[in-house]
mmCIF file of C-alpha atoms and ligand atoms in Angstrom:
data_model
loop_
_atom_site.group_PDB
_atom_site.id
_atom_site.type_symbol
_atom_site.label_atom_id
_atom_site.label_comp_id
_atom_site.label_asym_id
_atom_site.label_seq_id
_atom_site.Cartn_x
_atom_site.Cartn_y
_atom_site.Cartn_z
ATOM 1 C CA UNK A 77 -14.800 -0.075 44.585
ATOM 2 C CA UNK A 78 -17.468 0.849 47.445
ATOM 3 C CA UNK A 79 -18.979 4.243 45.821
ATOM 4 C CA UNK A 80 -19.754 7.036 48.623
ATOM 5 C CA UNK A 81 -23.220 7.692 48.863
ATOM 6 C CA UNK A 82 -22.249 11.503 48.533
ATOM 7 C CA UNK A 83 -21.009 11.174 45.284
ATOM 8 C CA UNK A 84 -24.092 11.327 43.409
ATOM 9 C CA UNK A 85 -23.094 8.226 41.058
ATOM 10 C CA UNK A 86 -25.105 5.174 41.008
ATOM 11 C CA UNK A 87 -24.327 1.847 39.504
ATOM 12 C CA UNK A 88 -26.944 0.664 36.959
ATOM 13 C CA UNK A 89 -26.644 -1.277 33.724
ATOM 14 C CA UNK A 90 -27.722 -0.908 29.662
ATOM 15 C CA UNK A 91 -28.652 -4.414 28.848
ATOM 16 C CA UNK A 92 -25.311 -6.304 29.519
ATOM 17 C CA UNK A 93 -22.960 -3.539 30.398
ATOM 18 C CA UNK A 94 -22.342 -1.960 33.569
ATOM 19 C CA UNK A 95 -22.754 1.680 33.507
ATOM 20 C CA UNK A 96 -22.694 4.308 36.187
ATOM 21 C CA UNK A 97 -24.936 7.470 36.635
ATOM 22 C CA UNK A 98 -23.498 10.636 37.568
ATOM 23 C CA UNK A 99 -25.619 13.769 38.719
ATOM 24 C CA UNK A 100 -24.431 16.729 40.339
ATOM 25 C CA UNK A 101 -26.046 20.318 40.515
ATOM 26 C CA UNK A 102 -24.180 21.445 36.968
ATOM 27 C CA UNK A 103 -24.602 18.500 34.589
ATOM 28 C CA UNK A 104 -25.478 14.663 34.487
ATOM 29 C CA UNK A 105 -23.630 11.801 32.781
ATOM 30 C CA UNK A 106 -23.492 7.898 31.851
ATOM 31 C CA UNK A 107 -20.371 6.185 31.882
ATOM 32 C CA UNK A 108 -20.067 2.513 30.260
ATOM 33 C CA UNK A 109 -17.869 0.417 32.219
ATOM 34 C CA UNK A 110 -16.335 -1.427 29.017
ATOM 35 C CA UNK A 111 -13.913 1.683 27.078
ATOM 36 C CA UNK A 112 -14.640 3.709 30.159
ATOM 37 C CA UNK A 113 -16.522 5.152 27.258
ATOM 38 C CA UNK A 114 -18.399 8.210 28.089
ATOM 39 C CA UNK A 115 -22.135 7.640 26.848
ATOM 40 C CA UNK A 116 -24.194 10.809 27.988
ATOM 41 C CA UNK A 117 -23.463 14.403 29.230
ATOM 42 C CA UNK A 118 -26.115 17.307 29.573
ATOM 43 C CA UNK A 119 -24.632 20.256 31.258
ATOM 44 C CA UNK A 120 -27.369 22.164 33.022
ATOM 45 C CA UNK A 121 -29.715 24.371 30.929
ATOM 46 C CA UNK A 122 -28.469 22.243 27.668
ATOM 47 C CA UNK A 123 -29.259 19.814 25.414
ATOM 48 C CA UNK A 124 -27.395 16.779 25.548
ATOM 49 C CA UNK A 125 -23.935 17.195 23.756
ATOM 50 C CA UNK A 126 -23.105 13.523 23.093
ATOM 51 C CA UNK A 127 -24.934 11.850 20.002
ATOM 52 C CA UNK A 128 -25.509 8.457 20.873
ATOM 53 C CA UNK A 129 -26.652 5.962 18.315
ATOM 54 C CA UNK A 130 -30.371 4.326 18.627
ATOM 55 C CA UNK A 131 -28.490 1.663 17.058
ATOM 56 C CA UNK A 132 -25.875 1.420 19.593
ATOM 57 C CA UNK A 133 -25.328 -2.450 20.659
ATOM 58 C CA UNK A 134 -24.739 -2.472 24.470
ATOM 59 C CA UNK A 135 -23.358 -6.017 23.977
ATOM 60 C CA UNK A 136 -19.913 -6.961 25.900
ATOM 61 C CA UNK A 137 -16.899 -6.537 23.337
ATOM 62 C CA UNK A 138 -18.890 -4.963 21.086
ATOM 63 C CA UNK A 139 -17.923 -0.877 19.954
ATOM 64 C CA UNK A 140 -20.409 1.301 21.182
ATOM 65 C CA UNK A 141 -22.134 3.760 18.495
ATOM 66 C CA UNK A 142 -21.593 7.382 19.590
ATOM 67 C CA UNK A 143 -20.742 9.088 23.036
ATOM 68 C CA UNK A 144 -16.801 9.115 24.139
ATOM 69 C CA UNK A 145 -14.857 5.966 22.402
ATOM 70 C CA UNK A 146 -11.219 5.771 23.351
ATOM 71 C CA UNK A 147 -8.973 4.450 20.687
ATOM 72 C CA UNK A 148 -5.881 3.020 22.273
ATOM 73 C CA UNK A 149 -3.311 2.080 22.026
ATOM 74 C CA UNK A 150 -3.835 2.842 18.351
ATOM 75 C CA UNK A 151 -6.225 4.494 16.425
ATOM 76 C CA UNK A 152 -7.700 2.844 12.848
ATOM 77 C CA UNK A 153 -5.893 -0.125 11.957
ATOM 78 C CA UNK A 154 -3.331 -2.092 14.271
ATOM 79 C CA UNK A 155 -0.086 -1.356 12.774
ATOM 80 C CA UNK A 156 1.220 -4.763 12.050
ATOM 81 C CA UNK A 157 -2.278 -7.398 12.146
ATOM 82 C CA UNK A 158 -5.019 -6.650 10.193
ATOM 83 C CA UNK A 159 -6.983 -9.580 12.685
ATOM 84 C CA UNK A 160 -6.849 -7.036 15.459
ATOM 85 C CA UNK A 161 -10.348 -4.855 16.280
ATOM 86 C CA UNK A 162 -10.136 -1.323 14.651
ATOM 87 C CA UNK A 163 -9.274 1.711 16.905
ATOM 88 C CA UNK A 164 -7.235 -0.589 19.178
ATOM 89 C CA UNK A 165 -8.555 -2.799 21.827
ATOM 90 C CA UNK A 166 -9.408 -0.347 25.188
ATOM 91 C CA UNK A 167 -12.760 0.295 24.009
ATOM 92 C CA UNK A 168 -14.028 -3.363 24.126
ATOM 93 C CA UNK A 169 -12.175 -4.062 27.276
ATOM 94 C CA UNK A 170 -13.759 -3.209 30.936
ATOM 95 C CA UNK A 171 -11.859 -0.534 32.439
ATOM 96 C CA UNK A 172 -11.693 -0.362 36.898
ATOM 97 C CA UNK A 173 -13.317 2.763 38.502
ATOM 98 C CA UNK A 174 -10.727 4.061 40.861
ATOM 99 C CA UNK A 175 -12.442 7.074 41.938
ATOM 100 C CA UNK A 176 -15.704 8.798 42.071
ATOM 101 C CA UNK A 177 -15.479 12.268 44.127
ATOM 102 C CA UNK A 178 -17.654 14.902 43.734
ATOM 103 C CA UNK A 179 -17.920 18.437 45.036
ATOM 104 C CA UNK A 180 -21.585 19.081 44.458
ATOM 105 C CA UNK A 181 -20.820 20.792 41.549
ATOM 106 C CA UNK A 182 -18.115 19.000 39.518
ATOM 107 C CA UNK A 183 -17.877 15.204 39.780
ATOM 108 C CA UNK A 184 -14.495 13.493 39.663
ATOM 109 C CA UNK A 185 -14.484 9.813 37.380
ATOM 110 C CA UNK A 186 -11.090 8.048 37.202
ATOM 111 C CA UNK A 187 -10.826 4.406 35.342
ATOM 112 C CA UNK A 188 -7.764 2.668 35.133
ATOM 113 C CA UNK A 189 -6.725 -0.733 32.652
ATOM 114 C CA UNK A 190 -3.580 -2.588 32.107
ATOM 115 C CA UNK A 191 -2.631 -3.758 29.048
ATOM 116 C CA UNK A 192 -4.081 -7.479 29.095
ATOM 117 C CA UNK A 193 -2.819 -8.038 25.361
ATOM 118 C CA UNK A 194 0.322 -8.343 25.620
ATOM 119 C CA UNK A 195 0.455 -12.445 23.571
ATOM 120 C CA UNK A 196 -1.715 -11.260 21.101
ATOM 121 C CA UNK A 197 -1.912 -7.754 19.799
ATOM 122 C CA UNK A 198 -0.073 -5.643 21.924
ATOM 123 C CA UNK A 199 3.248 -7.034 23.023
ATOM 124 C CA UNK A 200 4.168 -3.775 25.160
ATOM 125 C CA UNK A 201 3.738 -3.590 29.119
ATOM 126 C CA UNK A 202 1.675 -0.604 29.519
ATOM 127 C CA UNK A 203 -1.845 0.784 31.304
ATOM 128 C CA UNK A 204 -3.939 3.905 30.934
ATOM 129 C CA UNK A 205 -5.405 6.131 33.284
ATOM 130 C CA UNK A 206 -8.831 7.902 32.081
ATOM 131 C CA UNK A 207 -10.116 10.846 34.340
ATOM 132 C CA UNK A 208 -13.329 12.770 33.996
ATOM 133 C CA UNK A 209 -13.962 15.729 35.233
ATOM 134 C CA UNK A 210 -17.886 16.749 34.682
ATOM 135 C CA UNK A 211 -19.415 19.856 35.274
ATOM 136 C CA UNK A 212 -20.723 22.562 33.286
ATOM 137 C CA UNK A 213 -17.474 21.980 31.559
ATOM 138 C CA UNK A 214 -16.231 18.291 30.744
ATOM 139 C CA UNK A 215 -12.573 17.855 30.767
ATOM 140 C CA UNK A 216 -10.821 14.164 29.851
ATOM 141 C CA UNK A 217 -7.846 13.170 30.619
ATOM 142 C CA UNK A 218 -6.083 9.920 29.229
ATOM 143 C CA UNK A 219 -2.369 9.364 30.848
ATOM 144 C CA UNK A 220 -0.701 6.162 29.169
ATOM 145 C CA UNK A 221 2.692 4.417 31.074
ATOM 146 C CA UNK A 222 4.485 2.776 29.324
ATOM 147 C CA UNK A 223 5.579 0.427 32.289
ATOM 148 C CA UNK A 224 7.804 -1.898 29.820
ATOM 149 C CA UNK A 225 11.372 -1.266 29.293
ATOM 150 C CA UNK A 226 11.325 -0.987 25.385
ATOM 151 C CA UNK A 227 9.671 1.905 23.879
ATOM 152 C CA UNK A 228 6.660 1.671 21.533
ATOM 153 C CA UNK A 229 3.957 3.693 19.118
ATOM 154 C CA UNK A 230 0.899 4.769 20.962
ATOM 155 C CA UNK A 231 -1.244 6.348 18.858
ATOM 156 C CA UNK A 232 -4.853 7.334 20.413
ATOM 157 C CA UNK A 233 -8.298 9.707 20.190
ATOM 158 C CA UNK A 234 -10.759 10.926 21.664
ATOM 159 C CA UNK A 235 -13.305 9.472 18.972
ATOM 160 C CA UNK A 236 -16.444 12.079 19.604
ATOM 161 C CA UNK A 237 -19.588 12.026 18.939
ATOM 162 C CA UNK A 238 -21.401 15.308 19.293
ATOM 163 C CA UNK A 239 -24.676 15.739 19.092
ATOM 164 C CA UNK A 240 -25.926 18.898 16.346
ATOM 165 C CA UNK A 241 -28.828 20.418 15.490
ATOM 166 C CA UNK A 242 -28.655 19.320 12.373
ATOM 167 C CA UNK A 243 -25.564 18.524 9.660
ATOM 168 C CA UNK A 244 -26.376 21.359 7.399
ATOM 169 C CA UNK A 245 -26.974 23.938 10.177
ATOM 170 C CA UNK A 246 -23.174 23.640 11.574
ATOM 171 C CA UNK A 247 -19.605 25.108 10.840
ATOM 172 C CA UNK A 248 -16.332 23.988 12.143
ATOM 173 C CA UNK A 249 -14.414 26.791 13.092
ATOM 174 C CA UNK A 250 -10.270 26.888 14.270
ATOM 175 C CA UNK A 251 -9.124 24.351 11.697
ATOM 176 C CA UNK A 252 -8.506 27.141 8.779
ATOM 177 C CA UNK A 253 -6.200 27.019 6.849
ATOM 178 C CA UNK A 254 -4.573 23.779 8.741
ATOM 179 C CA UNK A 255 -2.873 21.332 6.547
ATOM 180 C CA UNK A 256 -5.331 18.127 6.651
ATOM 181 C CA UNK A 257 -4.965 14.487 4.973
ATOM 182 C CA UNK A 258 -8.136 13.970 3.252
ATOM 183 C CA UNK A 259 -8.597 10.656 3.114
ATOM 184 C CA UNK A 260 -11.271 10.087 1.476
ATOM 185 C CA UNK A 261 -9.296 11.347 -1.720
ATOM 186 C CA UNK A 262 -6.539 9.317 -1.568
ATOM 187 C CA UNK A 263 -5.269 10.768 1.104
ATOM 188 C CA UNK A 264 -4.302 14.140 -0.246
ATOM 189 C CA UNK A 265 -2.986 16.606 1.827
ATOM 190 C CA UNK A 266 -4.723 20.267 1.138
ATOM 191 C CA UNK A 267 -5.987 22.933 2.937
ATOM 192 C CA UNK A 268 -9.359 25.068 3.337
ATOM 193 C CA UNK A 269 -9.100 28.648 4.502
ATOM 194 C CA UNK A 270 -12.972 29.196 5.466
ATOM 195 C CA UNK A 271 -14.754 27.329 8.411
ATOM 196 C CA UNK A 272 -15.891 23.525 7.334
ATOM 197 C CA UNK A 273 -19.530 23.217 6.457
ATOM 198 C CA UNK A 274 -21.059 19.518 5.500
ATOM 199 C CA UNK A 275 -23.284 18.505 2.609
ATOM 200 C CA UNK A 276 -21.118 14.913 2.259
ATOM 201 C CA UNK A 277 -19.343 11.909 3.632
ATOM 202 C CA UNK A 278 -15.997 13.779 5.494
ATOM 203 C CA UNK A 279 -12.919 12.250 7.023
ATOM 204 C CA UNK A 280 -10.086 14.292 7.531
ATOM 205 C CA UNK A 281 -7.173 14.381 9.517
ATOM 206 C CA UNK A 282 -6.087 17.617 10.646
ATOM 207 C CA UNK A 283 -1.984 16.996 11.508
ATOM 208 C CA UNK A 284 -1.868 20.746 12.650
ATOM 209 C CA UNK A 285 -4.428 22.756 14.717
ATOM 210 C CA UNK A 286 -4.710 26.139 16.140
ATOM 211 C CA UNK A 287 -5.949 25.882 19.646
ATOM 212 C CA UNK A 288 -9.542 26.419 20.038
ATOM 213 C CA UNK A 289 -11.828 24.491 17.699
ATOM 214 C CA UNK A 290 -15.410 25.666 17.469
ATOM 215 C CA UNK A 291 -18.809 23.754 16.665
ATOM 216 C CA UNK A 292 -21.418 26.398 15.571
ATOM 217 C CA UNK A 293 -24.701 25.172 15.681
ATOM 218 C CA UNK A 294 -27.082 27.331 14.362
ATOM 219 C CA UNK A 295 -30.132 24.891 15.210
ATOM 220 C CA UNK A 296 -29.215 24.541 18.394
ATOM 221 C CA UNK A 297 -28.211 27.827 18.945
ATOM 222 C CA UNK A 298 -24.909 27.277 20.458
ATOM 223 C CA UNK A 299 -21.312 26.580 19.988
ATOM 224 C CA UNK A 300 -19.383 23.806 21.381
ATOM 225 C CA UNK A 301 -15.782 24.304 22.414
ATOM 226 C CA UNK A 302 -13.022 21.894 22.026
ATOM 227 C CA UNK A 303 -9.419 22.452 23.264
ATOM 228 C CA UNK A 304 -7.032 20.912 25.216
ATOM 229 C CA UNK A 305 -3.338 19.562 25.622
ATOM 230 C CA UNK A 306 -0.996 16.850 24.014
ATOM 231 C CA UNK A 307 -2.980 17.353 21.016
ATOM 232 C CA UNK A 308 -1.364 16.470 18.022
ATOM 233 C CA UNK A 309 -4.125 15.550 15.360
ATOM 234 C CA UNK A 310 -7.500 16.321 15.033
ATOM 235 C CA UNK A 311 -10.389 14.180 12.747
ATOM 236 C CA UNK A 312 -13.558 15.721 11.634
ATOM 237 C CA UNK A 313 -16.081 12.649 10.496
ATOM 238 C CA UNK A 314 -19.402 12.064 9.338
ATOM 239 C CA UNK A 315 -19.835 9.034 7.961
ATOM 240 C CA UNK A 316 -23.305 10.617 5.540
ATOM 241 C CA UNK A 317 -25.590 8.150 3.823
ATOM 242 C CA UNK A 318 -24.148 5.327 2.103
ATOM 243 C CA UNK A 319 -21.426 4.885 4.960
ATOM 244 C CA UNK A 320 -23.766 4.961 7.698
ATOM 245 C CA UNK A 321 -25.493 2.556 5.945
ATOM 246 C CA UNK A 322 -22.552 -0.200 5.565
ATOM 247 C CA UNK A 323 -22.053 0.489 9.513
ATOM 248 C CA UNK A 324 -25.269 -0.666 10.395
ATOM 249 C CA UNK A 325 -25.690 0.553 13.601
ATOM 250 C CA UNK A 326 -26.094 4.472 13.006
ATOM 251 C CA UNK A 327 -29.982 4.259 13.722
ATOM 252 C CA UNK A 328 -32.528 5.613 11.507
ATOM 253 C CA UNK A 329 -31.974 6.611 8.137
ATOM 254 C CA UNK A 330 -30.693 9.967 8.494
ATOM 255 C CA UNK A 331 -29.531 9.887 11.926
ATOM 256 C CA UNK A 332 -26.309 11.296 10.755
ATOM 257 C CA UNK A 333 -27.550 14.618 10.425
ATOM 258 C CA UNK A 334 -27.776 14.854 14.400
ATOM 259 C CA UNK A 335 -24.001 14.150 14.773
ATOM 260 C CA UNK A 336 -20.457 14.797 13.659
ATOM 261 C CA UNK A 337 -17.121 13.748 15.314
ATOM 262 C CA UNK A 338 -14.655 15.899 15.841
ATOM 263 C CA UNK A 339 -11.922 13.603 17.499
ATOM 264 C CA UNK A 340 -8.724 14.952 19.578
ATOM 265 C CA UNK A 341 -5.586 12.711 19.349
ATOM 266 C CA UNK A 342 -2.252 11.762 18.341
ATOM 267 C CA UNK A 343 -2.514 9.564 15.073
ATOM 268 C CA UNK A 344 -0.459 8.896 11.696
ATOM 269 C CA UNK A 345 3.451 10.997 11.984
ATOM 270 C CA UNK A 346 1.823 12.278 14.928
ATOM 271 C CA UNK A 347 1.611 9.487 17.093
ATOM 272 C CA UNK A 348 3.711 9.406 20.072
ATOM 273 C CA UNK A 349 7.131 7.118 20.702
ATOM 274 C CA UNK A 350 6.822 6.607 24.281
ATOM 275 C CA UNK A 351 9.803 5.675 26.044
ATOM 276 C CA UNK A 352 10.152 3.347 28.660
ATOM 277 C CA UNK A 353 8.692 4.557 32.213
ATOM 278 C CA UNK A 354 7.732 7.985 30.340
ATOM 279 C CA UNK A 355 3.868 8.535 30.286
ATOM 280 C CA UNK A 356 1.995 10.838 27.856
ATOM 281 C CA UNK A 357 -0.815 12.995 28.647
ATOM 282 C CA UNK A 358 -3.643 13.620 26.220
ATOM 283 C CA UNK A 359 -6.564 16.012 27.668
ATOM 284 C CA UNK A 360 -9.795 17.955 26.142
ATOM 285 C CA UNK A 361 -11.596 20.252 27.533
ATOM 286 C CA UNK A 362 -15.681 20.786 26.215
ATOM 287 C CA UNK A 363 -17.684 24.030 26.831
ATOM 288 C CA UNK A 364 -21.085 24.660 25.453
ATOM 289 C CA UNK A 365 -22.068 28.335 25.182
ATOM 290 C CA UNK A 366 -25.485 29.617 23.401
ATOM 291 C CA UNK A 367 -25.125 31.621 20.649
HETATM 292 O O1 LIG B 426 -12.257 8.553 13.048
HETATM 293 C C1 LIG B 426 -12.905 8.356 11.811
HETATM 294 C C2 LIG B 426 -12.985 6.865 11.537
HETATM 295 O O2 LIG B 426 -11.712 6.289 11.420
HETATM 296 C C3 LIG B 426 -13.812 6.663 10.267
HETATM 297 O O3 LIG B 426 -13.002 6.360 9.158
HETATM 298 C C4 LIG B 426 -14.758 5.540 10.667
HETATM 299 O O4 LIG B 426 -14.154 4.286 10.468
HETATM 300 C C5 LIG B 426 -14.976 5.882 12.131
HETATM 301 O O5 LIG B 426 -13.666 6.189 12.604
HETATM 302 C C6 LIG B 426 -15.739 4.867 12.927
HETATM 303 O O6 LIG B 426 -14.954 3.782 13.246
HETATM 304 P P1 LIG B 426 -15.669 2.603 14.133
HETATM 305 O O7 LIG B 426 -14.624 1.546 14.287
HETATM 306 O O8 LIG B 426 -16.051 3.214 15.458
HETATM 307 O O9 LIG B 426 -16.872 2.182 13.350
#
């Protein structure tokens, strides 16, 4: 796709992988071409609000540590092959840019990919669309077709990483008293009816939500909103010591304290059944405001 010199988005590259550089007069971005994963955004007059990994490999089919992953057309593990990669395949696979508009003040990013795994692990016709819109707000949209004539699972996520302050300096607010599967403990299903502070490893799965969830960073002096439609689930993570070390590609020890994932999607009973021709919408919409 010929990009219009207007647009403010250049075409450059992190060792191996294509990425494209967005600046307009609100906020700048990065963009890997493989996932169509999101890898920077600093709204004007703010920090950066992505974590990305010092570890991160930039290596082709290799999962990128930190910014925007997209898990589809599953999150976790493949329903029925434990060979196929984790958090489905769309994140290792490089996505087409189909638009790059920009306003001067918002800058329009759409990516498109087709289902190419259709022998191995994904026997279902379908494609995704992936739009960014990036301002002093970010809004992304994912809109999955199933273009098959059978209908299928799709479970997905926005898997991310934000970038704190630091671990012990943050609260999660909106997810009180929210039914979540902890599964770290077996995957018990409780609840909490204060806002979530961290001193630990933390994976939940949140199958009910409120609307508006808030991170309060009292570092950084600012709170991060996340809300948005055809949201069905929502995973706080932070993977702490030991776990960061097994993954290996976390950065420095400690690095974990500058990030936490708080992930909207559609997983577990609340994945979608998407009938054939239908196509389901999952958007988020992130505002940073100082405290
Ligand atoms: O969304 C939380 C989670 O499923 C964690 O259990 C952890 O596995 C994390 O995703 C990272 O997964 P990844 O495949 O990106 O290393």
């Amino acid at each position: 796709m010929q990009l219009n010199p207007e647009c403010n988005c250049q075409p450059t590259h992190i060792k191996a992988l294509e990425t494209l550089e967005i600046k307009n007069r609100t906020a700048s971005s990065r963009i890997s071409r493989q996932g169509a994963q999101m890898l920077e955004w600093v709204p004007e007059n703010h920090e950066k609000v992505l974590w990305l990994s010092e570890g991160a490999k930039f290596e082709p089919e290799c999962t990128i540590r930190g910014g925007l992953p997209v898990c589809w057309p599953y999150f976790a593990s493949h329903p029925f092959t434990d060979d196929a990669p984790f958090h489905g395949f769309a994140r290792r696979k490089n996505w087409t840019l189909q638009k790059c508009e920009t306003d001067g003040d918002n800058t329009t990013v759409e990516y498109h990919y087709a289902n190419d795994e259709i022998d191995t692990y994904w026997p279902h016709p379908c494609a995704a669309t992936l739009r960014y819109d990036i301002g002093e707000k970010l809004s992304i949209t994912l809109q999955t077709h199933n273009t098959g004539y059978s209908p299928f699972r799709l479970s997905q996520a926005f898997h991310t990483y934000f970038h704190v302050g630091d671990i012990g300096a943050v609260e999660v607010e909106g997810l009180e008293n929210c039914k979540f599967i902890d599964t770290l403990q077996n995957n018990n299903i409780r609840t909490e009816d204060t806002p979530i502070t961290i001193n630990q490893e933390i994976d939940r799965i949140y199958q009910e939500q409120n609307g508006t969830i808030s991170i309060i960073d009292k570092k950084l002096n600012r709170k991060i909103q996340i809300e948005g439609e055809g949201i069905s689930s929502v995973i706080v993570w932070n993977p702490w010591i030991a776990k960061s070390r097994r993954l290996g590609d976390m950065g420095p020890e400690g690095s974990f304290r500058q990030m936490l994932c708080i992930e909207t999607a559609n997983v577990r009973e609340n994945s979608i059944y998407l009938q054939p021709q239908e196509t389901y919408t999952l958007s988020t919409i992130i505002d940073v405001q100082k405290l």
